[in-house]
């Protein structure tokens, strides 16, 4: 048996890897890395996730734009959720090592920063 035939047959017998993680599954659950604040699309830290690590400002990905349902901070510093509104902006303080499994303010989330960005308390 040639090496090519052996490799082809081994690939055929190997279990197939899942094409993608299903939102809300255990595979989609992502714990914050040291110093990060993670946001999820579903309550209880489930669904699609994305993590922000200070410093600076970052827009959230489309899946979480106005659609974060929970968060968990493993950052040693406070960060600010930012909502860009018409003609102004608002911020929501996220304290170091805080979490919310049901976060209503996430319906306004546009970005995350390590400063208030000059926004009003919202």
mmCIF file of C-alpha atoms in Angstrom:
data_model
loop_
_atom_site.group_PDB
_atom_site.id
_atom_site.type_symbol
_atom_site.label_atom_id
_atom_site.label_comp_id
_atom_site.label_asym_id
_atom_site.label_seq_id
_atom_site.Cartn_x
_atom_site.Cartn_y
_atom_site.Cartn_z
ATOM 1 C CA UNK A 1 0.000 0.000 0.000
ATOM 2 C CA UNK A 2 1.438 3.354 -1.001
ATOM 3 C CA UNK A 3 1.616 6.266 1.420
ATOM 4 C CA UNK A 4 -0.965 8.213 -0.597
ATOM 5 C CA UNK A 5 -3.477 5.360 -0.481
ATOM 6 C CA UNK A 6 -2.861 4.851 3.240
ATOM 7 C CA UNK A 7 -3.389 8.569 3.989
ATOM 8 C CA UNK A 8 -6.530 8.683 1.864
ATOM 9 C CA UNK A 9 -8.016 5.671 3.638
ATOM 10 C CA UNK A 10 -7.069 7.071 7.066
ATOM 11 C CA UNK A 11 -8.794 10.359 6.238
ATOM 12 C CA UNK A 12 -11.894 8.438 5.167
ATOM 13 C CA UNK A 13 -12.043 6.528 8.456
ATOM 14 C CA UNK A 14 -11.392 9.557 10.696
ATOM 15 C CA UNK A 15 -14.454 11.158 12.289
ATOM 16 C CA UNK A 16 -15.570 14.311 10.580
ATOM 17 C CA UNK A 17 -15.008 17.564 12.439
ATOM 18 C CA UNK A 18 -18.066 19.760 12.936
ATOM 19 C CA UNK A 19 -18.377 22.458 10.285
ATOM 20 C CA UNK A 20 -19.006 25.226 12.809
ATOM 21 C CA UNK A 21 -19.963 25.676 16.420
ATOM 22 C CA UNK A 22 -23.677 26.034 16.972
ATOM 23 C CA UNK A 23 -24.529 29.259 18.818
ATOM 24 C CA UNK A 24 -25.523 28.434 22.349
ATOM 25 C CA UNK A 25 -23.668 25.140 22.402
ATOM 26 C CA UNK A 26 -20.909 24.299 24.844
ATOM 27 C CA UNK A 27 -18.432 24.676 21.975
ATOM 28 C CA UNK A 28 -19.538 28.293 21.469
ATOM 29 C CA UNK A 29 -19.072 29.190 25.143
ATOM 30 C CA UNK A 30 -15.924 31.221 25.529
ATOM 31 C CA UNK A 31 -14.460 32.148 28.894
ATOM 32 C CA UNK A 32 -12.684 35.485 29.098
ATOM 33 C CA UNK A 33 -8.936 35.379 28.825
ATOM 34 C CA UNK A 34 -6.926 37.209 31.476
ATOM 35 C CA UNK A 35 -7.576 40.923 31.167
ATOM 36 C CA UNK A 36 -10.506 40.616 28.736
ATOM 37 C CA UNK A 37 -14.198 41.464 28.872
ATOM 38 C CA UNK A 38 -16.388 39.060 26.868
ATOM 39 C CA UNK A 39 -19.887 39.646 25.543
ATOM 40 C CA UNK A 40 -22.444 37.037 24.405
ATOM 41 C CA UNK A 41 -25.548 37.225 22.231
ATOM 42 C CA UNK A 42 -27.621 35.140 24.681
ATOM 43 C CA UNK A 43 -28.294 35.324 28.399
ATOM 44 C CA UNK A 44 -26.168 33.316 30.797
ATOM 45 C CA UNK A 45 -22.963 33.786 28.774
ATOM 46 C CA UNK A 46 -24.202 31.664 25.856
ATOM 47 C CA UNK A 47 -24.418 32.202 22.129
ATOM 48 C CA UNK A 48 -21.905 33.913 19.894
ATOM 49 C CA UNK A 49 -19.160 35.645 21.854
ATOM 50 C CA UNK A 50 -16.504 38.283 21.362
ATOM 51 C CA UNK A 51 -13.900 39.626 23.793
ATOM 52 C CA UNK A 52 -12.414 43.079 24.229
ATOM 53 C CA UNK A 53 -9.000 43.609 25.807
ATOM 54 C CA UNK A 54 -8.066 47.155 26.862
ATOM 55 C CA UNK A 55 -6.642 49.659 26.046
ATOM 56 C CA UNK A 56 -8.371 51.741 23.397
ATOM 57 C CA UNK A 57 -11.747 51.773 21.701
ATOM 58 C CA UNK A 58 -13.144 48.948 19.558
ATOM 59 C CA UNK A 59 -16.445 48.605 17.711
ATOM 60 C CA UNK A 60 -18.220 45.362 18.573
ATOM 61 C CA UNK A 61 -18.800 42.833 15.767
ATOM 62 C CA UNK A 62 -22.131 42.912 13.912
ATOM 63 C CA UNK A 63 -23.489 39.908 15.829
ATOM 64 C CA UNK A 64 -23.234 41.867 19.090
ATOM 65 C CA UNK A 65 -24.072 45.352 17.787
ATOM 66 C CA UNK A 66 -27.176 46.322 19.779
ATOM 67 C CA UNK A 67 -27.470 42.645 20.666
ATOM 68 C CA UNK A 68 -25.331 41.678 23.665
ATOM 69 C CA UNK A 69 -27.364 39.805 26.261
ATOM 70 C CA UNK A 70 -24.636 39.038 28.816
ATOM 71 C CA UNK A 71 -21.032 39.834 29.664
ATOM 72 C CA UNK A 72 -18.223 38.819 31.980
ATOM 73 C CA UNK A 73 -15.133 40.833 32.851
ATOM 74 C CA UNK A 74 -11.810 39.282 33.730
ATOM 75 C CA UNK A 75 -10.104 42.664 33.359
ATOM 76 C CA UNK A 76 -8.270 44.269 36.256
ATOM 77 C CA UNK A 77 -9.596 47.664 35.219
ATOM 78 C CA UNK A 78 -12.995 49.242 34.552
ATOM 79 C CA UNK A 79 -14.132 49.533 30.929
ATOM 80 C CA UNK A 80 -17.049 51.315 29.307
ATOM 81 C CA UNK A 81 -19.759 50.048 26.974
ATOM 82 C CA UNK A 82 -20.439 52.760 24.400
ATOM 83 C CA UNK A 83 -23.717 53.598 22.641
ATOM 84 C CA UNK A 84 -23.401 55.986 19.689
ATOM 85 C CA UNK A 85 -26.695 57.894 19.463
ATOM 86 C CA UNK A 86 -27.728 60.704 17.131
ATOM 87 C CA UNK A 87 -25.639 63.740 17.975
ATOM 88 C CA UNK A 88 -24.264 62.264 21.211
ATOM 89 C CA UNK A 89 -23.105 59.084 22.873
ATOM 90 C CA UNK A 90 -23.718 57.275 26.142
ATOM 91 C CA UNK A 91 -21.598 55.001 28.269
ATOM 92 C CA UNK A 92 -22.232 52.250 30.778
ATOM 93 C CA UNK A 93 -19.552 51.400 33.326
ATOM 94 C CA UNK A 94 -18.417 47.781 33.445
ATOM 95 C CA UNK A 95 -16.452 47.281 36.638
ATOM 96 C CA UNK A 96 -13.378 45.081 36.859
ATOM 97 C CA UNK A 97 -14.334 41.412 37.403
ATOM 98 C CA UNK A 98 -18.072 42.134 37.032
ATOM 99 C CA UNK A 99 -20.614 40.038 35.157
ATOM 100 C CA UNK A 100 -24.223 40.183 34.055
ATOM 101 C CA UNK A 101 -26.066 37.088 32.853
ATOM 102 C CA UNK A 102 -29.066 39.157 31.739
ATOM 103 C CA UNK A 103 -27.889 42.607 30.599
ATOM 104 C CA UNK A 104 -30.596 44.926 29.204
ATOM 105 C CA UNK A 105 -28.069 47.674 28.349
ATOM 106 C CA UNK A 106 -26.497 45.315 25.809
ATOM 107 C CA UNK A 107 -29.342 46.166 23.418
ATOM 108 C CA UNK A 108 -27.565 49.531 23.001
ATOM 109 C CA UNK A 109 -23.975 48.274 22.682
ATOM 110 C CA UNK A 110 -21.934 49.704 19.791
ATOM 111 C CA UNK A 111 -18.386 49.617 21.141
ATOM 112 C CA UNK A 112 -16.147 49.171 24.176
ATOM 113 C CA UNK A 113 -13.431 51.491 25.498
ATOM 114 C CA UNK A 114 -11.126 52.033 28.432
ATOM 115 C CA UNK A 115 -12.399 55.636 28.808
ATOM 116 C CA UNK A 116 -15.847 57.232 28.663
ATOM 117 C CA UNK A 117 -14.944 58.681 25.241
ATOM 118 C CA UNK A 118 -16.504 61.993 26.393
ATOM 119 C CA UNK A 119 -19.961 60.370 26.386
ATOM 120 C CA UNK A 120 -22.792 61.008 28.822
ATOM 121 C CA UNK A 121 -23.800 58.483 31.481
ATOM 122 C CA UNK A 122 -26.509 56.330 29.957
#
